[in-house]
């Protein structure tokens, strides 16, 4: 039996995703018409003998209640949101629900970050994991040497695929092979995390009894049950024949900023072309608009037949797209309105916003005004062209 756990963080995480995460928890922001976390959840459906999916985070429970019940109905998998009383770190969060996770007596625990966008090759990873026979298998990908330092960099044995060396966001270049934030573990992971918590407790006790404490305050200022998967678990276990890698040659991106969500939305749309083409708009039926490339249009959206849409466009519920509007590579959120002949390229149009003559709760883009690659906060009127700006 297998259990899947998706780490969804909490309101103090994901700060680079602002202002979008002011209105909605980041894991629920729509990409290709579905909440970000819906994509890894539906990938979990392909895990053989999956007993349960847990979402672990410190967002308010009510924010996830509706989503969790509707997606577990839709996919016919039991899904539960487990709320931490405070942030415990990526490994500490998992550990704090170990009893509940072990109730199903799983042989494998799949652990996924919510803010990565990829094809989640979980069954293939499981085959590799079984073959290696280790405690854990990490999904990895090659990135450009310039961007590698934003991630956990690692070195693996080219023959056995054993993880030999792991360093989280290093200052000097180590490797262009990086950690994708998708793992399979055996339940032994809990013993490994417990080892770290015990060590941290002992260290904290030592500090308390020595005068050292005043000189060396805990810079993280966090309790001993705060454990990070990467630094505290993966780094020390590297080179001990316990961790192995599985390299994906498919697409992989991290979703930390609003700009990345546009890119990832388009990546998921092009994946739909292969795995769920029925979700893509084809210009037939009531929509009749001219569609090019991969486009998602919510059934309740109203799109004028003369609008030209795509590629890489996702249109959410109750959005209205006017005559002659042109949309390329963008996310149009619920209740937004794109008026006649407006052009929206590489943008996110916020909930209830209006492009053309009228406004969102407050952003007003006047007729014929061009907004390129910018972030505009509420209560702004744009009457001149803006490019590459953040307007606060
Ligand atoms: N429940 C819970 N509680 N989740 C958490 C907590 C916590 O206290 N802290 C982090 N998370 C979740 C985040 O929501 C995210 O899904 C995942 O754990 C990892 O977040 P971070 O620890 O902030 O790391 P990161 O995203 O900067 O980098 C990690 O992922 C990269 C891949 O996207 C690292 O593992 C990198 O090595 C890796 O390349």
Coordinates of C-alpha atoms and ligand atoms in Angstrom, one line a residue:
X1 CA 0.0 0.0 0.0
X2 CA 1.1 3.6 -0.6
X3 CA 0.3 6.9 0.9
X4 CA 0.9 10.3 -0.8
X5 CA 1.6 13.4 1.1
X6 CA 1.6 16.9 -0.5
X7 CA 3.3 19.7 1.4
X8 CA 1.2 22.8 1.0
X9 CA 3.0 25.2 3.4
X10 CA 1.2 28.1 4.9
X11 CA 0.5 31.8 4.7
X12 CA 4.0 32.8 5.9
X13 CA 5.5 30.8 3.0
X14 CA 5.1 31.7 -0.6
X15 CA 5.7 35.4 -0.1
X16 CA 7.1 35.8 -3.6
X17 CA 3.7 34.8 -4.9
X18 CA 2.2 38.0 -3.6
X19 CA -0.1 39.8 -4.5
X20 CA -1.9 36.7 -5.9
X21 CA -1.7 34.8 -2.6
X22 CA -3.5 37.7 -0.7
X23 CA -6.8 36.5 -2.1
X24 CA -6.3 32.7 -2.1
X25 CA -3.7 30.3 -0.6
X26 CA -1.0 29.8 -3.2
X27 CA -1.6 26.0 -3.6
X28 CA -5.2 26.8 -4.8
X29 CA -4.2 29.4 -7.5
X30 CA -5.5 28.1 -10.8
X31 CA -3.0 26.8 -13.4
X32 CA -4.6 25.5 -16.7
X33 CA -8.0 26.0 -15.0
X34 CA -7.2 23.8 -12.0
X35 CA -5.9 24.7 -8.6
X36 CA -2.0 24.3 -8.5
X37 CA -2.2 21.4 -6.1
X38 CA -4.9 19.6 -8.2
X39 CA -2.1 18.6 -10.7
X40 CA 0.1 16.6 -8.3
X41 CA -3.1 15.2 -6.8
X42 CA -4.3 13.8 -10.1
X43 CA -0.8 12.5 -10.8
X44 CA -1.1 10.5 -7.5
X45 CA -4.1 8.6 -9.1
X46 CA -1.5 6.7 -11.1
X47 CA 0.2 5.3 -8.0
X48 CA -0.7 1.5 -7.6
X49 CA -2.5 0.6 -4.3
X50 CA -2.9 4.2 -3.2
X51 CA -4.8 4.3 0.1
X52 CA -4.9 8.0 0.9
X53 CA -3.6 11.4 0.0
X54 CA -2.8 13.9 2.7
X55 CA -2.2 17.6 2.3
X56 CA -0.1 18.9 5.1
X57 CA 0.1 22.6 5.8
X58 CA -0.6 25.4 8.2
X59 CA -3.2 27.3 6.2
X60 CA -6.6 27.6 7.9
X61 CA -8.6 24.3 7.5
X62 CA -11.6 26.1 6.1
X63 CA -9.6 27.4 3.2
X64 CA -9.1 23.9 1.9
X65 CA -12.3 22.2 3.0
X66 CA -14.3 22.8 -0.2
X67 CA -11.5 21.9 -2.5
X68 CA -10.6 18.7 -0.6
X69 CA -14.1 17.4 -0.6
X70 CA -14.8 18.2 -4.3
X71 CA -11.5 16.8 -5.6
X72 CA -11.8 13.6 -3.5
X73 CA -15.3 13.1 -5.0
X74 CA -14.0 13.9 -8.5
X75 CA -11.0 11.5 -8.4
X76 CA -12.5 8.9 -6.1
X77 CA -9.5 8.9 -3.7
X78 CA -9.7 9.7 0.0
X79 CA -8.0 13.1 0.5
X80 CA -7.6 14.8 3.9
X81 CA -6.1 18.2 4.9
X82 CA -4.0 18.0 8.0
X83 CA -3.2 21.3 9.7
X84 CA 0.0 21.9 11.7
X85 CA -0.4 24.2 14.7
X86 CA 2.8 25.9 13.6
X87 CA 5.4 25.5 10.8
X88 CA 7.5 22.4 11.5
X89 CA 9.6 22.5 8.3
X90 CA 9.2 20.2 5.3
X91 CA 10.3 17.0 7.2
X92 CA 9.0 18.1 10.6
X93 CA 5.5 18.7 9.1
X94 CA 5.5 15.1 7.7
X95 CA 6.8 13.7 11.0
X96 CA 4.1 15.5 13.1
X97 CA 1.4 13.3 11.4
X98 CA 3.4 10.1 11.4
X99 CA 0.9 8.1 13.5
X100 CA -2.0 9.0 11.2
X101 CA 0.1 8.3 8.1
X102 CA 1.2 4.9 9.5
X103 CA -2.4 3.9 10.3
X104 CA -2.7 2.5 6.8
X105 CA 0.5 0.5 7.2
X106 CA 2.0 1.9 4.0
X107 CA 5.1 0.3 2.4
X108 CA 5.8 3.5 0.5
X109 CA 5.2 7.2 1.2
X110 CA 5.2 9.6 -1.8
X111 CA 6.1 13.1 -0.7
X112 CA 5.5 16.0 -3.1
X113 CA 6.1 19.7 -2.9
X114 CA 2.9 21.6 -4.0
X115 CA 4.8 24.3 -5.9
X116 CA 6.5 22.3 -8.6
X117 CA 5.2 21.8 -12.1
X118 CA 6.2 18.6 -13.9
X119 CA 4.8 15.4 -15.3
X120 CA 5.1 13.7 -11.9
X121 CA 6.4 10.3 -13.2
X122 CA 5.4 8.5 -10.0
X123 CA 4.9 4.9 -11.2
X124 CA 8.2 5.1 -13.0
X125 CA 9.9 6.4 -9.9
X126 CA 8.4 3.6 -7.9
X127 CA 9.8 1.0 -10.2
X128 CA 13.3 2.6 -9.9
X129 CA 12.9 2.9 -6.1
X130 CA 12.1 -0.8 -5.7
X131 CA 15.1 -1.7 -7.9
X132 CA 17.5 0.4 -5.8
X133 CA 16.2 -0.9 -2.5
X134 CA 17.1 2.2 -0.5
X135 CA 15.1 4.3 2.0
X136 CA 14.3 7.0 -0.5
X137 CA 14.3 8.0 -4.2
X138 CA 14.5 11.6 -5.2
X139 CA 13.2 13.0 -8.5
X140 CA 16.0 15.1 -10.1
X141 CA 16.4 17.1 -13.3
X142 CA 19.2 18.9 -15.1
X143 CA 19.0 22.7 -15.2
X144 CA 21.2 25.4 -16.5
X145 CA 24.4 25.9 -14.4
X146 CA 23.3 29.6 -13.8
X147 CA 20.0 28.6 -12.2
X148 CA 21.1 25.6 -10.3
X149 CA 21.9 27.6 -7.1
X150 CA 18.2 28.3 -6.6
X151 CA 17.7 24.6 -5.8
X152 CA 19.2 21.7 -3.9
X153 CA 22.2 20.6 -6.0
X154 CA 23.4 17.0 -6.0
X155 CA 25.9 14.5 -7.2
X156 CA 25.0 10.9 -7.9
X157 CA 26.8 7.8 -8.9
X158 CA 26.3 7.5 -12.7
X159 CA 26.1 3.7 -12.5
X160 CA 24.2 2.9 -9.4
X161 CA 22.2 6.2 -9.2
X162 CA 23.1 6.5 -5.5
X163 CA 23.0 10.0 -4.1
X164 CA 26.6 10.8 -3.1
X165 CA 26.5 14.5 -2.2
X166 CA 23.7 16.9 -1.5
X167 CA 23.9 20.6 -0.8
X168 CA 20.9 23.0 -0.5
X169 CA 21.1 26.2 -2.5
X170 CA 24.9 26.4 -2.5
X171 CA 26.8 29.7 -3.0
X172 CA 29.3 28.1 -5.3
X173 CA 28.4 25.8 -8.1
X174 CA 28.4 22.1 -7.3
X175 CA 26.2 20.4 -10.0
X176 CA 23.5 21.2 -12.5
X177 CA 21.5 18.2 -11.3
X178 CA 18.9 19.4 -8.9
X179 CA 16.2 18.2 -6.5
X180 CA 12.7 18.4 -8.0
X181 CA 10.9 18.3 -4.6
X182 CA 9.2 14.9 -5.4
X183 CA 10.2 11.8 -3.3
X184 CA 9.4 8.2 -2.5
X185 CA 10.3 7.0 1.0
X186 CA 9.9 3.8 3.0
X187 CA 8.5 4.4 6.6
X188 CA 12.2 4.4 7.8
X189 CA 12.1 8.1 6.9
X190 CA 10.3 8.7 10.2
X191 CA 13.3 7.1 12.1
X192 CA 15.7 9.4 10.3
X193 CA 13.6 12.5 11.2
X194 CA 13.3 11.3 14.7
X195 CA 17.1 11.0 14.9
X196 CA 17.4 14.7 13.9
X197 CA 14.8 15.9 16.4
X198 CA 16.5 14.0 19.2
X199 CA 19.9 15.5 18.2
X200 CA 18.3 19.0 18.1
X201 CA 16.7 18.5 21.5
X202 CA 20.0 17.4 23.0
X203 CA 21.8 20.4 21.6
X204 CA 19.1 22.7 22.9
X205 CA 19.4 21.2 26.4
X206 CA 23.2 21.5 26.3
X207 CA 22.9 25.2 25.4
X208 CA 20.5 25.7 28.2
X209 CA 22.9 24.4 30.8
X210 CA 26.0 26.1 29.4
X211 CA 26.6 29.9 29.5
X212 CA 27.2 29.4 25.8
X213 CA 23.5 30.2 25.3
X214 CA 23.8 33.9 25.7
X215 CA 26.6 34.1 23.1
X216 CA 25.0 31.7 20.6
X217 CA 21.3 32.3 20.3
X218 CA 19.6 29.8 18.0
X219 CA 19.7 31.9 14.8
X220 CA 16.7 30.0 13.4
X221 CA 14.9 30.7 16.6
X222 CA 12.9 27.5 16.0
X223 CA 12.1 24.6 18.3
X224 CA 13.7 21.2 18.1
X225 CA 10.8 19.8 16.1
X226 CA 11.5 22.0 13.2
X227 CA 13.2 19.8 10.6
X228 CA 14.0 20.6 7.0
X229 CA 14.0 17.7 4.6
X230 CA 16.8 18.9 2.4
X231 CA 19.5 20.3 4.8
X232 CA 18.7 18.2 7.9
X233 CA 17.8 14.8 6.3
X234 CA 19.1 14.5 2.7
X235 CA 22.5 16.1 3.2
X236 CA 23.6 13.9 6.1
X237 CA 22.2 10.7 4.4
X238 CA 24.0 11.2 1.1
X239 CA 26.7 8.7 0.4
X240 CA 25.3 6.2 2.9
X241 CA 23.6 3.9 0.3
X242 CA 20.2 5.0 1.5
X243 CA 19.1 7.6 -1.0
X244 CA 18.9 7.2 -4.8
X245 CA 17.9 9.5 -7.7
X246 CA 15.5 9.2 -10.6
X247 CA 16.2 11.7 -13.4
X248 CA 13.3 13.1 -15.4
X249 CA 13.9 14.3 -19.0
X250 CA 10.4 15.8 -19.0
X251 CA 9.5 19.4 -18.2
X252 CA 10.1 20.6 -14.6
X253 CA 9.6 24.1 -13.1
X254 CA 9.3 25.6 -9.7
X255 CA 6.3 27.9 -9.0
X256 CA 7.5 30.7 -6.7
X257 CA 6.4 33.9 -8.6
X258 CA 3.3 35.1 -10.5
X259 CA 5.4 35.1 -13.7
X260 CA 6.2 31.4 -13.3
X261 CA 2.5 30.6 -12.8
X262 CA 1.9 31.8 -16.4
X263 CA 4.6 29.6 -17.7
X264 CA 3.5 26.6 -15.7
X265 CA -0.2 27.1 -16.7
X266 CA 1.0 26.9 -20.3
X267 CA 3.1 23.8 -19.6
X268 CA 0.1 22.0 -18.0
X269 CA -2.1 23.0 -20.9
X270 CA 0.3 21.4 -23.4
X271 CA 0.4 18.3 -21.2
X272 CA -3.4 18.2 -21.4
X273 CA -3.0 17.8 -25.1
X274 CA -1.6 14.3 -24.4
X275 CA -3.3 13.2 -21.2
X276 CA -6.7 14.9 -21.1
X277 CA -7.5 16.6 -24.4
X278 CA -11.2 16.8 -23.5
X279 CA -10.2 19.7 -21.1
X280 CA -9.0 21.8 -24.0
X281 CA -11.1 24.2 -25.9
X282 CA -11.4 23.5 -29.6
X283 CA -13.4 26.5 -30.9
X284 CA -16.5 24.3 -31.5
X285 CA -19.8 24.4 -29.7
X286 CA -21.0 27.5 -28.0
X287 CA -17.6 29.1 -27.8
X288 CA -17.0 29.3 -31.5
X289 CA -14.1 31.7 -30.9
X290 CA -10.9 31.3 -32.9
X291 CA -8.6 29.1 -30.8
X292 CA -5.0 28.5 -31.5
X293 CA -2.8 26.1 -29.5
X294 CA -3.6 24.8 -26.1
X295 CA -6.4 26.8 -24.4
X296 CA -8.7 26.1 -21.4
X297 CA -12.1 27.8 -21.1
X298 CA -14.3 27.2 -18.1
X299 CA -17.8 26.2 -19.2
X300 CA -19.4 29.2 -17.5
X301 CA -17.1 31.8 -19.3
X302 CA -18.6 33.8 -22.0
X303 CA -16.4 34.2 -25.0
X304 CA -17.4 36.3 -28.1
X305 CA -17.2 34.3 -31.3
X306 CA -14.9 37.0 -32.8
X307 CA -12.3 36.8 -30.0
X308 CA -8.9 35.2 -30.9
X309 CA -7.5 33.1 -28.1
X310 CA -4.2 31.2 -27.5
X311 CA -1.8 29.7 -27.3
X312 CA -1.2 29.1 -23.5
X313 CA -4.4 30.8 -22.3
X314 CA -6.6 29.7 -19.3
X315 CA -10.0 31.4 -18.7
X316 CA -11.7 30.8 -15.4
X317 CA -15.3 30.8 -14.3
X318 CA -17.7 33.6 -15.4
X319 CA -15.0 35.5 -17.2
X320 CA -16.3 37.5 -20.2
X321 CA -14.2 38.0 -23.3
X322 CA -15.5 40.6 -25.7
X323 CA -15.6 40.9 -29.4
X324 CA -12.3 41.0 -31.2
X325 CA -10.3 40.6 -28.0
X326 CA -6.9 38.9 -28.4
X327 CA -5.5 36.8 -25.6
X328 CA -2.0 35.1 -25.7
X329 CA -0.2 33.3 -22.9
X330 CA -2.2 34.5 -20.0
X331 CA -4.4 33.5 -17.1
X332 CA -7.8 35.2 -16.9
X333 CA -9.3 34.7 -13.4
X334 CA -12.9 34.4 -12.2
X335 CA -15.3 37.1 -13.1
X336 CA -12.8 39.1 -15.1
X337 CA -13.9 41.0 -18.1
X338 CA -11.8 41.6 -21.2
X339 CA -13.6 44.2 -23.3
X340 CA -13.9 44.6 -27.0
X341 CA -10.6 44.5 -29.0
X342 CA -8.4 44.5 -25.9
X343 CA -5.1 42.7 -26.2
X344 CA -3.8 40.7 -23.2
X345 CA -0.3 39.1 -23.6
X346 CA 1.7 37.4 -21.0
X347 CA -0.4 38.5 -18.1
X348 CA -2.6 37.5 -15.2
X349 CA -5.9 39.4 -15.1
X350 CA -7.1 39.3 -11.5
X351 CA -10.5 38.3 -10.1
X352 CA -13.2 40.8 -11.1
X353 CA -10.7 42.9 -13.0
X354 CA -11.7 44.6 -16.2
X355 CA -9.5 45.4 -19.2
X356 CA -10.9 48.0 -21.5
X357 CA -13.2 50.6 -20.0
X358 CA -13.9 49.4 -16.5
X359 CA -12.2 48.2 -13.4
X360 CA -11.4 45.4 -10.9
X361 CA -12.1 46.0 -7.3
X362 CA -10.1 48.6 -8.6
X363 CA -7.5 48.3 -11.2
X364 CA -8.7 50.3 -14.2
X365 CA -6.9 49.9 -17.5
X366 CA -8.2 52.6 -19.8
X367 CA -9.0 52.0 -23.4
X368 CA -6.0 51.5 -25.7
X369 CA -3.5 51.4 -22.8
X370 CA -0.8 48.7 -23.0
X371 CA 0.4 46.9 -19.9
X372 CA 3.4 44.7 -20.4
X373 CA 5.2 42.4 -17.9
X374 CA 4.0 44.3 -14.9
X375 CA 2.4 43.8 -11.5
X376 CA -0.4 46.2 -10.6
X377 CA -1.9 46.3 -7.2
X378 CA -5.5 47.2 -6.5
X379 CA -6.8 50.8 -6.6
X380 CA -4.8 51.9 -9.6
X381 CA -5.9 53.6 -12.8
X382 CA -3.6 53.0 -15.7
X383 CA -3.9 55.6 -18.5
X384 CA -0.4 55.4 -19.9
X385 CA 1.7 52.5 -21.2
X386 CA 3.5 50.5 -18.5
X387 CA 6.3 48.0 -19.1
X388 CA 8.3 45.9 -16.6
X389 CA 7.0 47.8 -13.6
X390 CA 5.5 47.0 -10.2
X391 CA 2.9 49.6 -9.4
X392 CA 2.1 49.6 -5.7
Ligands
LIG1 N1 3.3 21.7 5.9 C1 4.4 22.4 5.8 N2 5.0 22.9 6.9 N3 5.0 22.5 4.5 C2 6.1 23.2 4.4 C3 6.8 23.8 5.6 C4 6.2 23.6 6.8 O1 6.7 24.1 7.9 N4 7.9 24.4 5.1 C5 8.0 24.2 3.8 N5 6.9 23.5 3.4 C6 6.5 23.0 2.0 C7 6.4 24.1 1.0 O2 5.1 24.5 0.8 C8 6.9 23.4 -0.3 O3 5.9 22.7 -0.9 C9 8.0 22.4 0.3 O4 7.6 22.2 1.6 C10 9.4 22.9 0.2 O5 9.5 24.2 0.6 P1 10.8 24.9 1.2 O6 11.3 24.1 2.4 O7 10.5 26.3 1.4 O8 11.9 24.7 0.1 P2 12.0 25.3 -1.4 O9 10.7 25.2 -2.1 O10 12.7 26.6 -1.4 O11 13.1 24.3 -2.0 C11 12.8 22.9 -2.0 O12 12.2 22.5 -3.2 C12 13.0 22.7 -4.4 C13 12.2 22.1 -5.5 O13 11.1 23.0 -5.8 C14 14.1 22.2 -1.8 O14 13.9 20.9 -1.4 C15 15.0 22.3 -3.0 O15 16.2 21.5 -2.8 C16 14.3 21.9 -4.2 O16 15.2 22.1 -5.4

